[in-house]
């Protein structure tokens, strides 16, 4: 199997999970498109490197998600909302057993046992998750809500229109403010 030293999550990334080599060295198993390979970094390091690449960081991504869903565990991480790169954590009994799947690649899921679900993804992968169907659906719903908030927040940009002979107009998606030049210019 191919072993890489660096990796940035992008639109063809399907999932990340922790694996150990024969020397008990922790690495990340990546499913990307039709390839599966290892990265000589932990899952957390790969996520942090990717967040930095997309001009973000883990505290910002976590706090942003918590502002939508409250103080939950296993919250999704938005890497890039426009590219629909939302990492959904499907946790096992320990943090190391968490499998991160990019929400956009989840195609369907089905119950295997009361506490085990199979998630089918793009490129035909079937990933076994040690969670019930209800827990999987809850995580997917949370990811969808976080994604929606990230998209709508990003679209609320302010624009300032300026003409030296007129007023300054500030516009957002929902309102318009007009600043009169004579209010801001001191008179002699």
mmCIF file of C-alpha atoms in Angstrom:
data_model
loop_
_atom_site.group_PDB
_atom_site.id
_atom_site.type_symbol
_atom_site.label_atom_id
_atom_site.label_comp_id
_atom_site.label_asym_id
_atom_site.label_seq_id
_atom_site.Cartn_x
_atom_site.Cartn_y
_atom_site.Cartn_z
ATOM 1 C CA UNK A 1 0.000 0.000 0.000
ATOM 2 C CA UNK A 2 1.228 3.518 -0.808
ATOM 3 C CA UNK A 3 2.375 5.610 2.158
ATOM 4 C CA UNK A 4 2.393 9.405 1.810
ATOM 5 C CA UNK A 5 3.995 11.913 4.179
ATOM 6 C CA UNK A 6 1.556 14.780 3.502
ATOM 7 C CA UNK A 7 -2.087 14.974 2.567
ATOM 8 C CA UNK A 8 -4.748 17.662 2.166
ATOM 9 C CA UNK A 9 -8.419 16.675 2.130
ATOM 10 C CA UNK A 10 -10.172 17.693 -1.102
ATOM 11 C CA UNK A 11 -13.357 16.974 -3.063
ATOM 12 C CA UNK A 12 -12.464 13.331 -3.859
ATOM 13 C CA UNK A 13 -11.654 12.439 -0.245
ATOM 14 C CA UNK A 14 -14.167 9.887 1.040
ATOM 15 C CA UNK A 15 -12.986 9.013 4.544
ATOM 16 C CA UNK A 16 -10.195 9.076 7.117
ATOM 17 C CA UNK A 17 -9.562 6.538 9.838
ATOM 18 C CA UNK A 18 -6.804 5.609 12.247
ATOM 19 C CA UNK A 19 -4.697 2.538 11.541
ATOM 20 C CA UNK A 20 -1.439 1.246 12.997
ATOM 21 C CA UNK A 21 1.478 -0.278 11.116
ATOM 22 C CA UNK A 22 3.390 -3.368 12.284
ATOM 23 C CA UNK A 23 5.550 -1.148 14.549
ATOM 24 C CA UNK A 24 2.414 0.289 16.224
ATOM 25 C CA UNK A 25 2.966 3.652 14.520
ATOM 26 C CA UNK A 26 -0.310 5.575 14.162
ATOM 27 C CA UNK A 27 -1.210 6.591 10.617
ATOM 28 C CA UNK A 28 -4.261 7.645 8.648
ATOM 29 C CA UNK A 29 -5.993 5.406 6.149
ATOM 30 C CA UNK A 30 -7.470 7.557 3.372
ATOM 31 C CA UNK A 31 -10.127 6.541 0.887
ATOM 32 C CA UNK A 32 -9.876 8.969 -2.020
ATOM 33 C CA UNK A 33 -11.689 8.302 -5.247
ATOM 34 C CA UNK A 34 -10.801 4.759 -6.234
ATOM 35 C CA UNK A 35 -7.581 4.755 -4.193
ATOM 36 C CA UNK A 36 -6.847 3.685 -0.646
ATOM 37 C CA UNK A 37 -3.517 4.719 0.868
ATOM 38 C CA UNK A 38 -1.851 5.604 4.151
ATOM 39 C CA UNK A 39 -0.581 8.956 5.384
ATOM 40 C CA UNK A 40 2.237 9.038 7.901
ATOM 41 C CA UNK A 41 0.276 11.426 10.162
ATOM 42 C CA UNK A 42 -2.553 11.064 12.650
ATOM 43 C CA UNK A 43 -6.108 11.817 11.574
ATOM 44 C CA UNK A 44 -6.018 14.962 13.733
ATOM 45 C CA UNK A 45 -2.863 16.164 11.984
ATOM 46 C CA UNK A 46 -4.385 15.557 8.535
ATOM 47 C CA UNK A 47 -7.539 17.467 9.548
ATOM 48 C CA UNK A 48 -5.515 20.336 11.039
ATOM 49 C CA UNK A 49 -3.261 20.566 7.953
ATOM 50 C CA UNK A 50 -6.360 20.637 5.747
ATOM 51 C CA UNK A 51 -8.070 23.293 7.866
ATOM 52 C CA UNK A 52 -4.947 25.454 7.614
ATOM 53 C CA UNK A 53 -4.907 24.929 3.840
ATOM 54 C CA UNK A 54 -8.515 26.194 3.648
ATOM 55 C CA UNK A 55 -7.672 29.231 5.854
ATOM 56 C CA UNK A 56 -9.237 27.925 9.046
ATOM 57 C CA UNK A 57 -8.301 26.114 12.241
ATOM 58 C CA UNK A 58 -9.836 23.507 14.512
ATOM 59 C CA UNK A 59 -10.977 25.871 17.315
ATOM 60 C CA UNK A 60 -12.744 28.085 14.763
ATOM 61 C CA UNK A 61 -14.359 25.140 12.981
ATOM 62 C CA UNK A 62 -15.474 23.532 16.253
ATOM 63 C CA UNK A 63 -16.807 26.794 17.724
ATOM 64 C CA UNK A 64 -18.658 27.532 14.478
ATOM 65 C CA UNK A 65 -20.321 24.115 14.531
ATOM 66 C CA UNK A 66 -21.151 24.422 18.241
ATOM 67 C CA UNK A 67 -22.879 27.743 17.562
ATOM 68 C CA UNK A 68 -25.329 25.772 15.412
ATOM 69 C CA UNK A 69 -25.786 22.516 17.333
ATOM 70 C CA UNK A 70 -24.833 23.435 20.884
ATOM 71 C CA UNK A 71 -22.299 21.714 23.113
ATOM 72 C CA UNK A 72 -22.393 18.254 21.535
ATOM 73 C CA UNK A 73 -19.665 15.722 21.135
ATOM 74 C CA UNK A 74 -18.810 14.328 17.711
ATOM 75 C CA UNK A 75 -19.546 17.556 15.872
ATOM 76 C CA UNK A 76 -18.773 17.854 12.166
ATOM 77 C CA UNK A 77 -15.921 19.972 10.873
ATOM 78 C CA UNK A 78 -16.469 22.301 7.928
ATOM 79 C CA UNK A 79 -13.326 22.397 5.826
ATOM 80 C CA UNK A 80 -14.847 24.251 2.878
ATOM 81 C CA UNK A 81 -18.595 24.900 2.714
ATOM 82 C CA UNK A 82 -18.661 25.798 -0.978
ATOM 83 C CA UNK A 83 -16.963 22.530 -1.943
ATOM 84 C CA UNK A 84 -19.249 20.665 0.504
ATOM 85 C CA UNK A 85 -16.247 19.376 2.437
ATOM 86 C CA UNK A 86 -17.912 18.572 5.750
ATOM 87 C CA UNK A 87 -16.195 15.888 7.822
ATOM 88 C CA UNK A 88 -18.687 13.875 9.842
ATOM 89 C CA UNK A 89 -17.300 11.914 12.806
ATOM 90 C CA UNK A 90 -18.746 8.463 13.244
ATOM 91 C CA UNK A 91 -17.226 7.611 16.601
ATOM 92 C CA UNK A 92 -16.367 4.319 18.093
ATOM 93 C CA UNK A 93 -15.761 3.560 21.770
ATOM 94 C CA UNK A 94 -12.540 5.636 21.717
ATOM 95 C CA UNK A 95 -11.564 8.821 19.883
ATOM 96 C CA UNK A 96 -8.979 6.886 17.847
ATOM 97 C CA UNK A 97 -11.712 4.628 16.477
ATOM 98 C CA UNK A 98 -13.647 7.530 14.988
ATOM 99 C CA UNK A 99 -14.087 7.282 11.240
ATOM 100 C CA UNK A 100 -14.444 10.642 9.488
ATOM 101 C CA UNK A 101 -16.533 10.582 6.311
ATOM 102 C CA UNK A 102 -17.063 13.510 3.953
ATOM 103 C CA UNK A 103 -20.825 14.116 4.096
ATOM 104 C CA UNK A 104 -21.150 14.763 0.367
ATOM 105 C CA UNK A 105 -19.973 11.213 -0.416
ATOM 106 C CA UNK A 106 -22.514 9.361 1.749
ATOM 107 C CA UNK A 107 -24.982 7.637 -0.572
ATOM 108 C CA UNK A 108 -27.026 5.408 1.764
ATOM 109 C CA UNK A 109 -26.851 3.528 5.021
ATOM 110 C CA UNK A 110 -28.408 0.373 6.364
ATOM 111 C CA UNK A 111 -28.731 -1.413 9.674
ATOM 112 C CA UNK A 112 -26.499 -4.436 10.209
ATOM 113 C CA UNK A 113 -27.162 -4.969 13.905
ATOM 114 C CA UNK A 114 -28.690 -2.856 16.674
ATOM 115 C CA UNK A 115 -25.343 -1.111 17.165
ATOM 116 C CA UNK A 116 -23.721 -1.383 13.754
ATOM 117 C CA UNK A 117 -24.512 0.419 10.498
ATOM 118 C CA UNK A 118 -23.080 0.098 6.996
ATOM 119 C CA UNK A 119 -22.544 3.364 5.131
ATOM 120 C CA UNK A 120 -22.266 3.197 1.343
ATOM 121 C CA UNK A 121 -20.265 6.008 -0.238
ATOM 122 C CA UNK A 122 -19.213 7.270 -3.631
ATOM 123 C CA UNK A 123 -16.916 4.914 -5.529
ATOM 124 C CA UNK A 124 -18.685 1.893 -4.013
ATOM 125 C CA UNK A 125 -17.084 1.822 -0.563
ATOM 126 C CA UNK A 126 -18.978 0.198 2.272
ATOM 127 C CA UNK A 127 -17.808 1.376 5.680
ATOM 128 C CA UNK A 128 -18.907 -0.363 8.874
ATOM 129 C CA UNK A 129 -19.751 2.094 11.649
ATOM 130 C CA UNK A 130 -20.133 0.982 15.285
ATOM 131 C CA UNK A 131 -23.274 3.101 15.775
ATOM 132 C CA UNK A 132 -27.004 2.512 15.455
ATOM 133 C CA UNK A 133 -28.896 3.778 12.406
ATOM 134 C CA UNK A 134 -30.497 6.495 14.562
ATOM 135 C CA UNK A 135 -27.064 7.730 15.698
ATOM 136 C CA UNK A 136 -25.768 7.754 12.106
ATOM 137 C CA UNK A 137 -28.827 9.699 10.923
ATOM 138 C CA UNK A 138 -28.417 12.146 13.812
ATOM 139 C CA UNK A 139 -24.775 12.823 12.835
ATOM 140 C CA UNK A 140 -25.742 13.279 9.184
ATOM 141 C CA UNK A 141 -28.537 15.693 10.152
ATOM 142 C CA UNK A 142 -26.186 17.736 12.328
ATOM 143 C CA UNK A 143 -23.694 17.932 9.450
ATOM 144 C CA UNK A 144 -26.429 19.148 7.098
ATOM 145 C CA UNK A 145 -27.485 21.880 9.571
ATOM 146 C CA UNK A 146 -23.887 23.009 10.070
ATOM 147 C CA UNK A 147 -23.327 23.069 6.303
ATOM 148 C CA UNK A 148 -26.468 25.144 5.740
ATOM 149 C CA UNK A 149 -25.388 27.673 8.379
ATOM 150 C CA UNK A 150 -21.881 27.882 6.913
ATOM 151 C CA UNK A 151 -23.294 28.579 3.450
ATOM 152 C CA UNK A 152 -25.835 31.173 4.611
ATOM 153 C CA UNK A 153 -23.336 32.918 6.886
ATOM 154 C CA UNK A 154 -20.834 33.164 4.076
ATOM 155 C CA UNK A 155 -23.435 34.622 1.709
ATOM 156 C CA UNK A 156 -24.229 37.486 4.118
ATOM 157 C CA UNK A 157 -21.444 39.651 2.856
ATOM 158 C CA UNK A 158 -21.590 43.394 3.144
ATOM 159 C CA UNK A 159 -21.018 45.600 0.156
ATOM 160 C CA UNK A 160 -20.169 49.270 0.297
ATOM 161 C CA UNK A 161 -21.071 51.375 -2.697
ATOM 162 C CA UNK A 162 -19.278 54.701 -2.931
ATOM 163 C CA UNK A 163 -19.566 57.634 -5.250
ATOM 164 C CA UNK A 164 -17.702 60.804 -4.162
ATOM 165 C CA UNK A 165 -20.661 62.932 -5.183
ATOM 166 C CA UNK A 166 -23.273 60.850 -3.380
ATOM 167 C CA UNK A 167 -23.905 59.023 -0.146
ATOM 168 C CA UNK A 168 -22.284 55.765 0.999
ATOM 169 C CA UNK A 169 -24.682 52.851 0.840
ATOM 170 C CA UNK A 170 -24.054 49.664 2.832
ATOM 171 C CA UNK A 171 -26.035 46.672 1.626
ATOM 172 C CA UNK A 172 -26.487 43.187 3.016
ATOM 173 C CA UNK A 173 -28.870 40.459 2.034
ATOM 174 C CA UNK A 174 -31.586 41.821 4.321
ATOM 175 C CA UNK A 175 -31.050 45.555 4.714
ATOM 176 C CA UNK A 176 -29.609 48.732 3.285
ATOM 177 C CA UNK A 177 -28.092 51.606 5.287
ATOM 178 C CA UNK A 178 -27.386 55.039 3.854
ATOM 179 C CA UNK A 179 -24.682 57.226 5.354
ATOM 180 C CA UNK A 180 -25.082 60.871 4.382
ATOM 181 C CA UNK A 181 -21.822 62.582 3.501
ATOM 182 C CA UNK A 182 -22.880 65.844 5.096
ATOM 183 C CA UNK A 183 -23.299 63.998 8.448
ATOM 184 C CA UNK A 184 -19.701 62.841 8.448
ATOM 185 C CA UNK A 185 -17.970 65.886 6.982
ATOM 186 C CA UNK A 186 -17.045 68.712 9.397
ATOM 187 C CA UNK A 187 -18.137 72.129 8.306
ATOM 188 C CA UNK A 188 -15.759 75.070 8.716
#
